[in-house]
Amino acid sequence: MPKPPLTLYLAAPRGFCAGVDRAIKIVEMALQKWGAPVYVRHEIVHNRYVVDGLRAKGAVFVEDLDDCPPDRPVIFSAHGVPKAVPAEASRRRMIFVDATCPLVSKVHIEAARHHENGLQMIMIGHAGHPETIGTMGQLPEGEVLLVETVEDVAAVRVRDPARLAFVTQTTLSVDDTADIVAALKARFPAIVGPHKEDICYATTNRQEAVKAMAPKADAMLVVGAPNSSNSKRLVEVGARAGCAYAQLVQRATDIDWRALEGIRTVGVTAGASAPEDLVDEVIDAFRDRFDVTVELVETAVENVEFKVPRILREPA
Ligand code: 0CH
Ligand code: SF4
């Protein structure tokens, strides 16, 4: 029986961003430099296949510095860590490499600067997410107020409405965050902050590509992990942009083919922590069942690259 025709819209940009690329490279280079085992505090990026691949090469993933022996190197994940973590690693005289994305570190610096200027900080982010914990942990306990929604803005209790600043997580929904920032500015007209928010170029670009693709797709799949904030936002953006079925899949085996029965178009993208091999796997799974024509939906071209820390560029 001939396979039914299917147009597969492939979003660009999609998948790895410069910060993820750098973080993975840091673990690989650390393994080369110091040999196994190298410890990694938290998943280096939120993707099981990336983590499993590095584990096979000798990386050991832990959630706490206490689970690392003092005589082996430890790497901090791309999401960033509270200030207390590198401070404790130094106190223990451990070798550590910080794989925090430079765009997250930039937010840390902003928060610290506002605090030094005597402003109380508000962070827009998701409670319990490692990036939020890391950014809030740049300042003393209780100094950063977290808001997650427009409703939170109405409820937040500040010291002095005239002396406030805000920062954001880098992987939020651009549209939701704009609403929260607008609510903050309406309630606290003197609040100081970035021009728009701190959402990074990669998050913004991936959401833009989804907005272009979603309205013409009968269904949309986002390759990414359930704990990946930026990937989950892509699913929401797709649904909101008019795609009737938007779903997160970790890999091809997660695809619910029954839900896709009768589709003539599908959109495929991937979160910033999802390897391209898994996107290829998903496309191949569609080719097994449909007569696929791939159409690229490209809304931006990225050429951002970040250097790895100097300690890994120096000879052993
Ligand atoms: O999207 P989140 O922040 O959950 O993280 P990820 O999926 O590991 O993607 C990389 C972003 C890392 C920090 O911005
Ligand atoms: Fe950096 Fe943005 Fe990638 Fe996060 S999503 S690692 S902030 S480039």
Coordinates of C-alpha atoms and ligand atoms in Angstrom, one line a residue:
M1 CA 0.0 0.0 0.0
P2 CA 1.4 3.4 -0.9
K3 CA 2.3 5.6 2.1
P4 CA 0.1 8.7 2.7
P5 CA 1.8 12.0 1.8
L6 CA 3.0 14.2 4.7
T7 CA 4.6 17.6 4.7
L8 CA 7.1 17.8 7.6
Y9 CA 7.9 21.3 8.6
L10 CA 11.3 21.4 10.3
A11 CA 11.8 24.5 12.5
A12 CA 15.1 26.4 12.3
P13 CA 16.6 27.3 14.7
R14 CA 16.0 24.2 16.8
G15 CA 18.0 22.0 19.1
F16 CA 21.4 22.8 20.7
C17 CA 22.2 26.4 21.6
A18 CA 25.7 27.8 22.2
G19 CA 25.4 27.4 26.0
V20 CA 24.5 23.7 25.7
D21 CA 27.2 23.0 23.1
R22 CA 29.8 24.6 25.5
A23 CA 28.5 22.8 28.6
I24 CA 28.8 19.3 26.9
K25 CA 32.2 20.2 25.5
I26 CA 33.3 21.2 29.0
V27 CA 32.4 17.7 30.3
E28 CA 34.1 16.0 27.4
M29 CA 37.3 18.1 27.7
A30 CA 37.4 17.6 31.5
L31 CA 37.3 13.8 30.9
Q32 CA 40.1 14.1 28.5
K33 CA 42.2 16.3 30.8
W34 CA 41.7 14.6 34.1
G35 CA 40.4 11.1 33.1
A36 CA 37.4 9.4 34.6
P37 CA 35.6 9.9 36.8
V38 CA 34.7 13.5 36.5
Y39 CA 31.7 14.6 38.6
V40 CA 28.9 16.8 37.3
R41 CA 26.6 18.6 39.7
H42 CA 23.0 18.2 38.3
E43 CA 22.3 17.0 34.7
I44 CA 24.7 19.1 32.6
V45 CA 21.7 19.9 30.4
H46 CA 18.2 18.5 30.8
N47 CA 18.5 15.6 28.4
R48 CA 18.7 12.0 29.4
Y49 CA 20.5 10.9 26.2
V50 CA 23.2 13.6 26.6
V51 CA 23.6 12.5 30.2
D52 CA 23.7 8.8 29.4
G53 CA 26.3 9.4 26.7
L54 CA 28.6 11.3 29.0
R55 CA 28.0 8.8 31.8
A56 CA 29.3 6.1 29.4
K57 CA 32.5 8.1 29.0
G58 CA 33.1 8.4 32.7
A59 CA 31.0 11.3 34.0
V60 CA 29.2 10.8 37.3
F61 CA 26.1 12.9 37.8
V62 CA 25.1 14.0 41.4
E63 CA 22.8 16.5 42.8
D64 CA 24.9 17.8 45.6
L65 CA 28.5 18.8 46.1
D66 CA 28.5 16.5 49.2
D67 CA 28.3 13.5 46.8
C68 CA 31.6 14.4 45.1
P69 CA 34.9 13.2 46.5
P70 CA 37.2 16.2 47.2
D71 CA 40.0 14.8 45.0
R72 CA 38.1 14.6 41.7
P73 CA 37.1 17.5 39.4
V74 CA 33.5 18.7 39.5
I75 CA 31.5 20.6 36.8
F76 CA 28.5 22.8 37.5
S77 CA 25.7 22.5 35.0
A78 CA 24.7 25.0 32.3
H79 CA 21.8 26.2 34.5
G80 CA 24.0 27.9 37.0
V81 CA 24.5 27.4 40.7
P82 CA 24.0 29.5 43.9
K83 CA 27.1 31.4 44.9
A84 CA 27.6 29.1 47.9
V85 CA 28.4 26.1 45.7
P86 CA 31.7 27.3 44.1
A87 CA 32.5 28.9 47.5
E88 CA 32.2 25.5 49.2
A89 CA 34.1 23.8 46.4
S90 CA 37.0 26.3 46.9
R91 CA 36.9 25.8 50.6
R92 CA 37.3 22.0 50.0
R93 CA 40.1 22.8 47.6
M94 CA 38.3 21.0 44.8
I95 CA 39.0 21.4 41.1
F96 CA 35.8 22.8 39.6
V97 CA 34.7 24.0 36.2
D98 CA 31.7 26.2 35.9
A99 CA 29.6 25.2 32.8
T100 CA 27.0 27.9 33.6
C101 CA 26.0 29.4 30.3
P102 CA 27.6 32.9 29.9
L103 CA 24.1 34.3 29.3
V104 CA 22.9 32.9 32.7
S105 CA 26.1 34.3 34.3
K106 CA 25.2 37.7 32.8
V107 CA 21.9 37.6 34.7
H108 CA 23.8 36.6 37.9
I109 CA 26.0 39.7 37.5
E110 CA 23.0 42.0 36.9
A111 CA 21.3 40.7 40.1
A112 CA 24.4 41.3 42.1
R113 CA 24.9 44.8 40.7
H114 CA 21.3 45.8 41.5
H115 CA 21.7 44.4 45.0
E116 CA 24.9 46.4 45.5
N117 CA 23.0 49.5 44.4
G118 CA 20.6 48.9 47.2
L119 CA 17.7 47.7 45.1
Q120 CA 15.5 44.8 46.1
M121 CA 15.3 42.1 43.5
I122 CA 12.4 40.4 41.9
M123 CA 13.0 37.3 39.8
I124 CA 10.6 36.1 37.1
G125 CA 11.1 32.4 36.9
H126 CA 9.8 28.9 37.8
A127 CA 10.0 27.9 41.5
G128 CA 12.4 25.0 42.1
H129 CA 14.0 25.2 38.6
P130 CA 17.9 25.0 39.0
E131 CA 18.4 28.3 37.1
T132 CA 16.0 30.1 39.4
I133 CA 17.7 28.6 42.4
G134 CA 21.1 29.5 41.0
T135 CA 20.2 33.1 40.2
M136 CA 18.3 33.7 43.5
G137 CA 21.3 32.1 45.2
Q138 CA 23.6 35.0 44.0
L139 CA 22.2 37.1 46.8
P140 CA 21.7 36.5 50.5
E141 CA 18.7 34.3 51.5
G142 CA 15.4 36.2 51.2
E143 CA 16.8 39.0 49.1
V144 CA 15.2 37.9 45.9
L145 CA 11.4 37.7 45.6
L146 CA 10.1 35.2 43.0
V147 CA 7.1 35.8 40.8
E148 CA 5.9 33.2 38.4
T149 CA 2.6 34.7 37.1
V150 CA 0.8 38.0 36.7
E151 CA -1.3 37.1 39.8
D152 CA 1.9 36.8 41.8
V153 CA 2.8 40.4 40.9
A154 CA -0.4 41.7 42.5
A155 CA 0.5 39.7 45.7
V156 CA 4.2 40.4 46.1
R157 CA 5.2 42.5 49.1
V158 CA 8.2 44.7 48.6
R159 CA 10.3 46.7 51.0
D160 CA 10.2 50.0 49.0
P161 CA 8.3 50.2 45.7
A162 CA 10.7 53.0 44.6
R163 CA 13.8 50.8 45.0
L164 CA 13.2 47.6 43.0
A165 CA 14.8 45.8 40.1
F166 CA 14.0 42.6 38.2
V167 CA 15.7 39.8 36.4
T168 CA 14.3 36.7 34.6
Q169 CA 15.1 33.1 33.9
T170 CA 16.5 32.8 30.4
T171 CA 14.2 30.0 29.1
L172 CA 10.7 31.5 29.7
S173 CA 7.9 32.1 27.4
V174 CA 8.5 35.4 25.7
D175 CA 4.8 36.3 25.6
D176 CA 4.0 35.3 29.2
T177 CA 7.0 37.1 30.5
A178 CA 6.1 40.3 28.6
D179 CA 2.7 40.2 30.4
I180 CA 4.5 39.7 33.8
V181 CA 6.9 42.5 33.1
A182 CA 4.1 44.8 32.1
A183 CA 2.3 44.0 35.3
L184 CA 5.4 44.7 37.3
K185 CA 5.9 48.1 35.6
A186 CA 2.3 49.0 36.1
R187 CA 2.4 48.3 39.8
F188 CA 6.0 49.5 40.4
P189 CA 6.7 52.3 37.8
A190 CA 10.2 52.9 39.2
I191 CA 11.3 49.2 38.8
V192 CA 14.7 48.9 37.0
G193 CA 15.4 46.0 34.7
P194 CA 16.8 44.8 31.3
H195 CA 15.4 46.4 28.1
K196 CA 12.8 43.6 27.8
E197 CA 13.7 40.6 30.0
D198 CA 16.7 38.2 30.2
I199 CA 15.3 35.5 27.9
C200 CA 18.2 34.4 25.7
Y201 CA 18.6 34.6 21.9
A202 CA 18.2 30.8 21.6
T203 CA 14.9 30.6 23.6
T204 CA 13.5 33.6 21.6
N205 CA 14.5 32.2 18.2
R206 CA 13.1 28.7 18.9
Q207 CA 9.8 30.2 20.0
E208 CA 9.7 32.4 16.9
A209 CA 10.3 29.5 14.6
V210 CA 7.5 27.6 16.3
K211 CA 5.1 30.5 15.9
A212 CA 5.8 30.5 12.1
M213 CA 5.4 26.7 11.8
A214 CA 2.5 25.9 14.2
P215 CA -0.4 27.5 12.4
K216 CA 0.1 25.4 9.3
A217 CA 0.8 22.1 11.1
D218 CA -1.9 19.6 11.9
A219 CA 0.3 18.4 14.7
M220 CA 3.6 19.5 16.2
L221 CA 6.3 17.5 18.1
V222 CA 8.9 19.1 20.3
V223 CA 11.9 16.8 20.9
G224 CA 13.0 17.5 24.5
A225 CA 12.9 16.3 28.1
P226 CA 10.0 16.7 30.6
N227 CA 12.3 18.6 32.9
S228 CA 13.5 21.0 30.2
S229 CA 11.9 24.4 30.7
N230 CA 12.7 25.8 27.3
S231 CA 11.4 22.6 25.5
K232 CA 8.1 22.7 27.5
R233 CA 7.7 26.4 26.5
L234 CA 7.9 25.4 22.8
V235 CA 5.0 23.0 23.2
E236 CA 2.9 25.8 24.9
V237 CA 3.9 28.3 22.2
G238 CA 2.9 25.8 19.5
A239 CA -0.5 25.2 21.0
R240 CA -1.1 28.9 21.5
A241 CA -0.1 29.7 17.9
G242 CA -2.9 27.5 16.7
C243 CA -1.6 23.9 16.4
A244 CA -4.3 21.5 17.5
Y245 CA -1.9 18.8 18.8
A246 CA 1.4 19.9 20.3
Q247 CA 3.4 17.3 22.2
L248 CA 6.7 16.8 23.8
V249 CA 8.6 13.6 22.9
Q250 CA 11.9 12.5 24.2
R251 CA 12.5 10.3 21.2
A252 CA 10.7 8.5 18.4
T253 CA 9.4 5.7 20.6
D254 CA 7.3 8.3 22.5
I255 CA 5.3 9.3 19.4
D256 CA 1.6 8.5 19.8
W257 CA 0.8 7.4 16.2
R258 CA -2.9 6.9 16.9
A259 CA -3.2 10.6 17.8
L260 CA -1.5 11.4 14.5
E261 CA -3.8 9.4 12.3
G262 CA -5.0 11.3 9.2
I263 CA -2.6 14.2 9.5
R264 CA -1.2 15.8 6.3
T265 CA 1.3 18.1 7.9
V266 CA 3.4 17.9 11.0
G267 CA 5.8 20.4 12.6
V268 CA 9.0 19.2 14.3
T269 CA 11.4 21.2 16.5
A270 CA 13.7 20.5 19.4
G271 CA 14.5 22.2 22.7
A272 CA 18.0 23.7 23.3
S273 CA 19.1 20.6 25.1
A274 CA 17.9 18.0 22.6
P275 CA 20.5 16.4 20.3
E276 CA 20.0 16.5 16.5
D277 CA 20.3 12.7 16.3
L278 CA 17.0 12.4 18.1
V279 CA 15.4 14.8 15.6
D280 CA 16.7 12.6 12.8
E281 CA 15.3 9.6 14.6
V282 CA 11.8 11.3 14.7
I283 CA 12.0 12.2 11.0
D284 CA 13.0 8.7 10.1
A285 CA 10.0 7.3 12.1
F286 CA 7.7 9.5 10.0
R287 CA 9.4 8.3 6.8
D288 CA 8.6 4.7 7.8
R289 CA 4.9 5.5 7.9
F290 CA 4.4 8.4 5.4
D291 CA 5.7 9.7 2.1
V292 CA 7.5 12.6 3.7
T293 CA 8.5 15.9 2.1
V294 CA 10.6 18.0 4.5
E295 CA 10.2 21.8 4.4
L296 CA 12.4 24.0 6.4
V297 CA 10.7 26.8 8.3
E298 CA 13.6 29.1 9.1
T299 CA 13.1 32.3 10.9
A300 CA 16.6 33.1 12.0
V301 CA 20.2 32.0 11.5
E302 CA 22.4 31.6 14.6
N303 CA 26.1 31.9 14.7
V304 CA 26.7 32.2 18.5
E305 CA 29.6 30.3 20.0
F306 CA 31.0 30.4 23.5
K307 CA 34.6 29.6 24.5
V308 CA 35.2 26.9 27.2
P309 CA 36.9 28.1 30.4
R310 CA 40.6 28.7 30.2
I311 CA 41.5 25.8 32.6
L312 CA 40.4 23.4 29.8
R313 CA 42.3 25.2 27.1
E314 CA 45.6 25.1 29.0
P315 CA 47.8 22.0 28.6
A316 CA 47.6 19.5 31.5
Ligands
0CH1 O1 15.3 24.8 29.6 P1 16.0 24.5 30.9 O2 16.5 25.7 31.6 O3 15.2 23.6 31.8 O4 17.4 23.7 30.6 P2 17.8 22.7 29.4 O5 16.7 21.9 28.9 O6 19.0 21.9 30.0 O7 18.4 23.6 28.3 C1 19.6 24.3 28.4 C2 19.4 25.7 29.0 C3 20.4 25.8 30.2 C4 20.3 27.1 30.9 O8 19.8 28.2 30.3
SF4_2 FE1 22.5 29.8 27.3 FE2 20.1 30.3 26.3 FE3 21.2 28.0 25.8 FE4 20.3 28.6 28.3 S1 19.1 28.3 26.4 S2 22.3 27.6 27.8 S3 20.8 30.8 28.4 S4 22.0 30.0 25.2

